JSON list of C-alpha atoms in Angstrom, two decimals:
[
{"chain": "A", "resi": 1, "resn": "UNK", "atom": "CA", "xyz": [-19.22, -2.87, 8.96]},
{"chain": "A", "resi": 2, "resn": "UNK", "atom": "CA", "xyz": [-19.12, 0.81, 8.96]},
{"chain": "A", "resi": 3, "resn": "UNK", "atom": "CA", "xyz": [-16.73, 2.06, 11.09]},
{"chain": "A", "resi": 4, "resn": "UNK", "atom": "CA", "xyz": [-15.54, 6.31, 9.60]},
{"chain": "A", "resi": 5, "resn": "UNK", "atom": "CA", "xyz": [-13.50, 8.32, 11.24]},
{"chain": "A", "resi": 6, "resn": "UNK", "atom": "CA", "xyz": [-13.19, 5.78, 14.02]},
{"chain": "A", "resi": 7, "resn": "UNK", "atom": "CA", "xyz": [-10.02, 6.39, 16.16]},
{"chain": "A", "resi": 8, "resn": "UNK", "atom": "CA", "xyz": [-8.77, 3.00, 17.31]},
{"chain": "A", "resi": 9, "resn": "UNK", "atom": "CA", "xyz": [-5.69, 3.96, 19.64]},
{"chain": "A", "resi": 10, "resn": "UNK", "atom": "CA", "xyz": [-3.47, 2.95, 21.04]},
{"chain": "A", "resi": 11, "resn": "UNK", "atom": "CA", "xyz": [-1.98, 0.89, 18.41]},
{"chain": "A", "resi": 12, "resn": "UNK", "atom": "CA", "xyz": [-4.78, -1.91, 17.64]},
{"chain": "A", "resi": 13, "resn": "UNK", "atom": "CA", "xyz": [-3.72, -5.45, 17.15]},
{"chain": "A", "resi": 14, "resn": "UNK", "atom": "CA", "xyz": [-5.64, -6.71, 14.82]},
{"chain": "A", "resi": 15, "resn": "UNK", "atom": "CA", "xyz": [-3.13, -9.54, 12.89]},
{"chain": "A", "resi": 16, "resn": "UNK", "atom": "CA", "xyz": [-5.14, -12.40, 11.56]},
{"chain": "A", "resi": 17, "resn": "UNK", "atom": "CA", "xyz": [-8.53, -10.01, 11.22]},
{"chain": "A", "resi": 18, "resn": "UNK", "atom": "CA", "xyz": [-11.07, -10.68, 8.76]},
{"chain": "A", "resi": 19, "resn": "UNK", "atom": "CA", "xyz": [-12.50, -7.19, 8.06]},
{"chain": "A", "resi": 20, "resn": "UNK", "atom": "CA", "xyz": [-13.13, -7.67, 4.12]},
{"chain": "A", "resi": 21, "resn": "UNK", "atom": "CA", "xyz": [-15.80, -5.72, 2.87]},
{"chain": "A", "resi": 22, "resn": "UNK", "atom": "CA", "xyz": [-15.61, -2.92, 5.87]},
{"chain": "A", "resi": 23, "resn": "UNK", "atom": "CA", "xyz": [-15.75, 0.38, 5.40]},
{"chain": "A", "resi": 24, "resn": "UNK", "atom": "CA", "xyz": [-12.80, 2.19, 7.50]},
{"chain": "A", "resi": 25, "resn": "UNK", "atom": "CA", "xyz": [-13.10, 5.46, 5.73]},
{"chain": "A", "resi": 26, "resn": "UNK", "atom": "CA", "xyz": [-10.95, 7.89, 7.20]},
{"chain": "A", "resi": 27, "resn": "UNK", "atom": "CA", "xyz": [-10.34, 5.87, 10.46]},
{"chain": "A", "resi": 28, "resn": "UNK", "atom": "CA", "xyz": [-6.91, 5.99, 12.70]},
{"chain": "A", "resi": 29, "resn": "UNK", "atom": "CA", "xyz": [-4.92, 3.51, 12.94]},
{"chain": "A", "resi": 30, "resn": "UNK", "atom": "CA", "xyz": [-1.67, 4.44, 13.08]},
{"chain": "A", "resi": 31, "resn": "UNK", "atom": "CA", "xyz": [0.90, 1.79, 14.16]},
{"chain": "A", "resi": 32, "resn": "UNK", "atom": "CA", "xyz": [-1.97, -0.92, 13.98]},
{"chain": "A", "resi": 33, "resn": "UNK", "atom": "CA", "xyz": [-0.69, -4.30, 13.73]},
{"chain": "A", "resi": 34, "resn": "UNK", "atom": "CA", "xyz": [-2.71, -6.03, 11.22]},
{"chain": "A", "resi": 35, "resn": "UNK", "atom": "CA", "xyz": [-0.29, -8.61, 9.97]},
{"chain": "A", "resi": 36, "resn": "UNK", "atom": "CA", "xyz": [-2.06, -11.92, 8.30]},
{"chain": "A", "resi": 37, "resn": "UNK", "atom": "CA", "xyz": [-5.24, -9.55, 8.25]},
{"chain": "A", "resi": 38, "resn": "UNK", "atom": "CA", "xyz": [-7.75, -10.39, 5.35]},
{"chain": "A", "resi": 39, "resn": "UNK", "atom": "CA", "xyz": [-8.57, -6.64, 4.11]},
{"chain": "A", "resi": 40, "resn": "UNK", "atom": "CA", "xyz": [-10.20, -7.59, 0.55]},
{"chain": "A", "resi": 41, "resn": "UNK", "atom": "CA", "xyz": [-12.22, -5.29, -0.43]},
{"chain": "A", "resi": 42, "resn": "UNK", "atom": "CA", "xyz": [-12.30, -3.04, 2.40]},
{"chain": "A", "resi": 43, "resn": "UNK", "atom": "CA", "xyz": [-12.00, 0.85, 2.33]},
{"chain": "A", "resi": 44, "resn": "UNK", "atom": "CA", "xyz": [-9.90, 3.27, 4.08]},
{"chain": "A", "resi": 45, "resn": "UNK", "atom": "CA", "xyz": [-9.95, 6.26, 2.23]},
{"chain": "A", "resi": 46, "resn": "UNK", "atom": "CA", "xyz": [-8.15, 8.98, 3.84]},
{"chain": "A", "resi": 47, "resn": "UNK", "atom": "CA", "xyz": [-7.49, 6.46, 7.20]},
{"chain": "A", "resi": 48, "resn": "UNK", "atom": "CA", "xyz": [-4.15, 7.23, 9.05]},
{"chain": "A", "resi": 49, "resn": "UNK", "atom": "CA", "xyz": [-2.22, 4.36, 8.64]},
{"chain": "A", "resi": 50, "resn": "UNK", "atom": "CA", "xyz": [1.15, 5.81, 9.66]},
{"chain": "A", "resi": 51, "resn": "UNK", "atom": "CA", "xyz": [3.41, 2.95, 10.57]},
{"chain": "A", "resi": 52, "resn": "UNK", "atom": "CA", "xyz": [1.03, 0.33, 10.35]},
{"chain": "A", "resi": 53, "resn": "UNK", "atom": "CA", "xyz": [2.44, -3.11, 9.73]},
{"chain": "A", "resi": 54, "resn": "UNK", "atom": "CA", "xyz": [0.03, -4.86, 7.27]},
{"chain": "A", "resi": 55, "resn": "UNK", "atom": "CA", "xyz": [2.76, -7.67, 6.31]},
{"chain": "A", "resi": 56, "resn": "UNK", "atom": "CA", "xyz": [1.63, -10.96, 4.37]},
{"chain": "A", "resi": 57, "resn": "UNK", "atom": "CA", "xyz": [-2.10, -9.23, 4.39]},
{"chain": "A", "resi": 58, "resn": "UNK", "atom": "CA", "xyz": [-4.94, -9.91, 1.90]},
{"chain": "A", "resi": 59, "resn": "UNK", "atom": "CA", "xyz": [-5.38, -6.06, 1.02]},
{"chain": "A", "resi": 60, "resn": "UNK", "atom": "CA", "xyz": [-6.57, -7.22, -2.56]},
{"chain": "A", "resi": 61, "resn": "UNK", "atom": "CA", "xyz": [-8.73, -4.60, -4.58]},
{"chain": "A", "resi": 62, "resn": "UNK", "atom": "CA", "xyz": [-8.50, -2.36, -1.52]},
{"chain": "A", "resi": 63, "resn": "UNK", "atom": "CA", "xyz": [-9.70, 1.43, -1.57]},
{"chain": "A", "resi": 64, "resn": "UNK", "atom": "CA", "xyz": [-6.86, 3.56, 0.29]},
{"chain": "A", "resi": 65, "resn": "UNK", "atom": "CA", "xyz": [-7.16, 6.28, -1.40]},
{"chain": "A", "resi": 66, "resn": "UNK", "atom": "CA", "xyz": [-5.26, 9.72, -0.22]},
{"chain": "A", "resi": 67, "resn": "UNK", "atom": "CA", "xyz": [-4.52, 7.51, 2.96]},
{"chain": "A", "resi": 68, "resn": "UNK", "atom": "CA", "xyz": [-1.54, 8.09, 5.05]},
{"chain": "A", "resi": 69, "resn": "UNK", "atom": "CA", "xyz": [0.77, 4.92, 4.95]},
{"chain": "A", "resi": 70, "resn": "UNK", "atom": "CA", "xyz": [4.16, 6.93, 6.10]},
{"chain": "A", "resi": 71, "resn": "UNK", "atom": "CA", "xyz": [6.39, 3.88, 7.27]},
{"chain": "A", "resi": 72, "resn": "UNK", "atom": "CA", "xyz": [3.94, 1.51, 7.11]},
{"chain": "A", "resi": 73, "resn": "UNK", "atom": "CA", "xyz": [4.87, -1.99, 6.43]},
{"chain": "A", "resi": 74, "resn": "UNK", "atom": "CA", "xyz": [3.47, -3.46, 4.00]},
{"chain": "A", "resi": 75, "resn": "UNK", "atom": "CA", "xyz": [6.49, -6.48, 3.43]},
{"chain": "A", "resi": 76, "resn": "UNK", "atom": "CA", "xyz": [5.03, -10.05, 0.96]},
{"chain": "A", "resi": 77, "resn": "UNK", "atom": "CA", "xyz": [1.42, -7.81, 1.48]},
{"chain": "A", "resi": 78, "resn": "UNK", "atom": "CA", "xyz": [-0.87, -8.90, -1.51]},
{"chain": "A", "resi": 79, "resn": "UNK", "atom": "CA", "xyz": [-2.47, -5.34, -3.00]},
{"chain": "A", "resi": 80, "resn": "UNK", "atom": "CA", "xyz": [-3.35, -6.81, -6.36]},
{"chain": "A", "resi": 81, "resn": "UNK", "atom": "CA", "xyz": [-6.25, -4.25, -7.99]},
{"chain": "A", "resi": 82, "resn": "UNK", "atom": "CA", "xyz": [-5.56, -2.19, -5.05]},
{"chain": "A", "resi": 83, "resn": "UNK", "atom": "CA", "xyz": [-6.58, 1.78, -5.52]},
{"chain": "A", "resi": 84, "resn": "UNK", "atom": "CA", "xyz": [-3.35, 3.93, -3.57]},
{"chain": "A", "resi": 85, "resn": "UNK", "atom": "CA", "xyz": [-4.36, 7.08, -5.69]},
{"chain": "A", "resi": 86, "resn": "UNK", "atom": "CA", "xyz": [-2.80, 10.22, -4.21]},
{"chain": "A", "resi": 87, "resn": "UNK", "atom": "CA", "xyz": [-1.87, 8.19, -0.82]},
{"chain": "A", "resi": 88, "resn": "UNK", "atom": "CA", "xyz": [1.21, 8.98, 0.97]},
{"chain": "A", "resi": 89, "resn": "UNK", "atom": "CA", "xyz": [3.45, 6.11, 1.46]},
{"chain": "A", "resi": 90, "resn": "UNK", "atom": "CA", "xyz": [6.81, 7.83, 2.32]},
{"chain": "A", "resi": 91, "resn": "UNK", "atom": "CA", "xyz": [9.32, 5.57, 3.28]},
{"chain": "A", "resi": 92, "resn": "UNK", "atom": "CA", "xyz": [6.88, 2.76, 3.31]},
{"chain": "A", "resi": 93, "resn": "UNK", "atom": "CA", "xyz": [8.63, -0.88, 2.93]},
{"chain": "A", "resi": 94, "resn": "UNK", "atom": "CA", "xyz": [6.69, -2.79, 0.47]},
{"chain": "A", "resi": 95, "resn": "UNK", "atom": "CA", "xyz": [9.25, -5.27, -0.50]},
{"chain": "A", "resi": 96, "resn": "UNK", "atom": "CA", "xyz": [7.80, -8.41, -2.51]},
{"chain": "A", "resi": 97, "resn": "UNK", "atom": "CA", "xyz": [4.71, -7.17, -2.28]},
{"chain": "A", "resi": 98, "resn": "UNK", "atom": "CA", "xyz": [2.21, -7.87, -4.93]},
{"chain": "A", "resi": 99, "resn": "UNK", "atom": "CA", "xyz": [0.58, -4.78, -6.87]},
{"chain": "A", "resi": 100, "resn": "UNK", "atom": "CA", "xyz": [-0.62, -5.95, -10.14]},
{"chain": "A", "resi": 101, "resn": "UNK", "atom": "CA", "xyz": [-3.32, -3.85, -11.76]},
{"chain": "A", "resi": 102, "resn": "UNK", "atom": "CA", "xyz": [-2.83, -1.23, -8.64]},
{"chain": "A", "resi": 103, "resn": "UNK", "atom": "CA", "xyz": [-3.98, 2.69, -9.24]},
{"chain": "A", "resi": 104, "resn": "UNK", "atom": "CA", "xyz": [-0.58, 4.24, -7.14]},
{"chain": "A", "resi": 105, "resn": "UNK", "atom": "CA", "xyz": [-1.07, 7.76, -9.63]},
{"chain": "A", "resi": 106, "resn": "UNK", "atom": "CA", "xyz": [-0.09, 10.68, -7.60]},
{"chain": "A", "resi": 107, "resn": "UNK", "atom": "CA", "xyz": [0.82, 8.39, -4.75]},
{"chain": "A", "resi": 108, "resn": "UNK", "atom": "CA", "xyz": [4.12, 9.80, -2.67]},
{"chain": "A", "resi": 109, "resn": "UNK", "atom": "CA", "xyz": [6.55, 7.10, -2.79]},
{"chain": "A", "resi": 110, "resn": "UNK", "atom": "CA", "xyz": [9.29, 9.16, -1.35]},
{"chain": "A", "resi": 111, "resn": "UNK", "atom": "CA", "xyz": [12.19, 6.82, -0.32]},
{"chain": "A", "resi": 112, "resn": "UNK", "atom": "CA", "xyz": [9.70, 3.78, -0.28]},
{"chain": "A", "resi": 113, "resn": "UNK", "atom": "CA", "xyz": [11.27, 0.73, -0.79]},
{"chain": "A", "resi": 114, "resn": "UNK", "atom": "CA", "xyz": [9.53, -1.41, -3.86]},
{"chain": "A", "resi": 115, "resn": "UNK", "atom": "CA", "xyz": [12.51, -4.06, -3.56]},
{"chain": "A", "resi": 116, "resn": "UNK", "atom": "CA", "xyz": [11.19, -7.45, -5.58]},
{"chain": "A", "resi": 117, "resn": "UNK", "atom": "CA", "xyz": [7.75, -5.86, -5.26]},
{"chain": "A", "resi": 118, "resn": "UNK", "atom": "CA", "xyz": [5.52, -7.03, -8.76]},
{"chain": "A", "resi": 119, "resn": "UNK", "atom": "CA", "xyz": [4.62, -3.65, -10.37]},
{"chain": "A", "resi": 120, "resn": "UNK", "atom": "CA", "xyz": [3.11, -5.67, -13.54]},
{"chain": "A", "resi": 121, "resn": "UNK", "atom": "CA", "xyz": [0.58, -3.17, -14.84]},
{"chain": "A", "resi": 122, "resn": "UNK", "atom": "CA", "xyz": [0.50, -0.79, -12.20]},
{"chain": "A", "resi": 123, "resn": "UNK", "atom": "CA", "xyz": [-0.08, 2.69, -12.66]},
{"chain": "A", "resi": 124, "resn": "UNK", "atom": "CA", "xyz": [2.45, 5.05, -10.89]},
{"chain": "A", "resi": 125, "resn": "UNK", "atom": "CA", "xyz": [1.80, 7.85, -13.49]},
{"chain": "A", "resi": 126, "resn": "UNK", "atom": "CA", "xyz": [2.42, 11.09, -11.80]},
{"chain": "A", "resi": 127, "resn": "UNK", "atom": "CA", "xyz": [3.78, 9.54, -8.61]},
{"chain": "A", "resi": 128, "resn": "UNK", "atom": "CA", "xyz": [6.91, 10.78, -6.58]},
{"chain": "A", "resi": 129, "resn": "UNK", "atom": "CA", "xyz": [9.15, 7.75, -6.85]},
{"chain": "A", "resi": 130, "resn": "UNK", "atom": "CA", "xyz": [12.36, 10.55, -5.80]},
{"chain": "A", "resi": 131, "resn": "UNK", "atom": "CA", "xyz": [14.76, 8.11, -3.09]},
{"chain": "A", "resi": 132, "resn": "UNK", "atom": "CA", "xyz": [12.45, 4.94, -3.86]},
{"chain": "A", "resi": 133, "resn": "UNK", "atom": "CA", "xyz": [14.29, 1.64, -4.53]},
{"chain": "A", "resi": 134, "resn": "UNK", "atom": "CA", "xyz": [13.30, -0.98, -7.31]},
{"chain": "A", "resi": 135, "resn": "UNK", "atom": "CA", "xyz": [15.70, -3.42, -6.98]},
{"chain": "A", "resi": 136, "resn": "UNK", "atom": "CA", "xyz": [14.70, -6.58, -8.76]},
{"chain": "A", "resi": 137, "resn": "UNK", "atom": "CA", "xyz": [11.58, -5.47, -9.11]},
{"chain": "A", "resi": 138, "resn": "UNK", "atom": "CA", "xyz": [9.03, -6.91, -11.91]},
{"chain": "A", "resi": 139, "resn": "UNK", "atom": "CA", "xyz": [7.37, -4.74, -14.15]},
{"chain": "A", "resi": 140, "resn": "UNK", "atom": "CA", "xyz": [6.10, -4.80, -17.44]},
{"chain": "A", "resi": 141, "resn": "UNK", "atom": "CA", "xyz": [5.03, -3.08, -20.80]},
{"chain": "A", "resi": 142, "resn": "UNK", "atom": "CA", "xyz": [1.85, -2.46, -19.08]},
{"chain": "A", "resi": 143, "resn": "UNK", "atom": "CA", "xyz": [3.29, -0.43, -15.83]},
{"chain": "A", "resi": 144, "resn": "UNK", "atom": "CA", "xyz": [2.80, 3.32, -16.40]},
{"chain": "A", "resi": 145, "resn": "UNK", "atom": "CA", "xyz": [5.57, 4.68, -14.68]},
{"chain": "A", "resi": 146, "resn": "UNK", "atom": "CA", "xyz": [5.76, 8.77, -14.03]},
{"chain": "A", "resi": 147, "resn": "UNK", "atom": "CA", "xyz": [6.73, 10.75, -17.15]},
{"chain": "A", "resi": 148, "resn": "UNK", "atom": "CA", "xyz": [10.95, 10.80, -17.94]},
{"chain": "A", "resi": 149, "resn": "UNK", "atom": "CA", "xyz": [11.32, 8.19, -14.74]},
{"chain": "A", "resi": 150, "resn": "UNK", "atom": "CA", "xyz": [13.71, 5.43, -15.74]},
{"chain": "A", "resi": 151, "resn": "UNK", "atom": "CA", "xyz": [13.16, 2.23, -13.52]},
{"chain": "A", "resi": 152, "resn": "UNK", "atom": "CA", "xyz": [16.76, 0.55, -14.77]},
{"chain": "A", "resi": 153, "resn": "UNK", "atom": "CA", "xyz": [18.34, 3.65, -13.40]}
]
């Protein structure tokens, strides 16, 4: 499914979709609802995902890179292997979601909130964590976080 630059407004309801695979480059969906959705695989590089609710989704080894996720929801979401290079995810809410092996360098994590998220060997290096919140998060020796950030702090 090829579906770039495709502007799917208003808000699309798409919870329980099974889109893996598709390629969603650079499409709009801001406020979509795409709760349950299976994602796997699929890529939305540069998409507008601005307050999108993608809770308890299969977005495993995802492409969203440099996409726009400001507010998006992205609560119990599974992201594992996921590729959020240089995306913007200000004040996103991506409590216990999953993120193992997941590329977030040079994402914007401004205010974000990474509560009980599972950051085991994900790479924030050079990523604006300023405001986020890490409470009981998991990490490991294997998470690369930005250079002097200290994640007990």
């Amino acid at each position: 499914m090829f579906i770039m630059g495709y502007d799917i407004r208003p808000a699309a309801k798409l919870n329980k979709a099974r889109l893996g695979g598709a390629d969603l480059d650079a499409a709009k969906l801001a406020g979509a609802i795409l709760t349950h959705a299976d994602l796997r695989e699929v890529s939305l590089r540069s998409a507008d995902l601005t307050g999108a609710d993608f809770s308890d989704a299969y977005l495993d080894g995802v492409d969203m890179r440099s996409a726009d996720l400001t507010a998006a929801l992205l609560r119990f979401a599974l992201l594992d292997a996921a590729n959020l290079s240089g995306a913007t995810m200000k004040g996103a809410v991506l409590d216990s979601a999953s993120l193992m092996d997941a590329n977030l360098s040079r994402a914007n994590l401004r205010w974000a909130d990474l509560t009980e998220a599972n950051l085991c060997r994900t790479n924030l290096e050079g990523a604006d964590l300023s405001g986020a919140w890490f409470r009981r998060a998991r990490y490991d020796k294997g998470t690369v976080f930005p250079d002097g950030f200290d994640a007990t702090k």
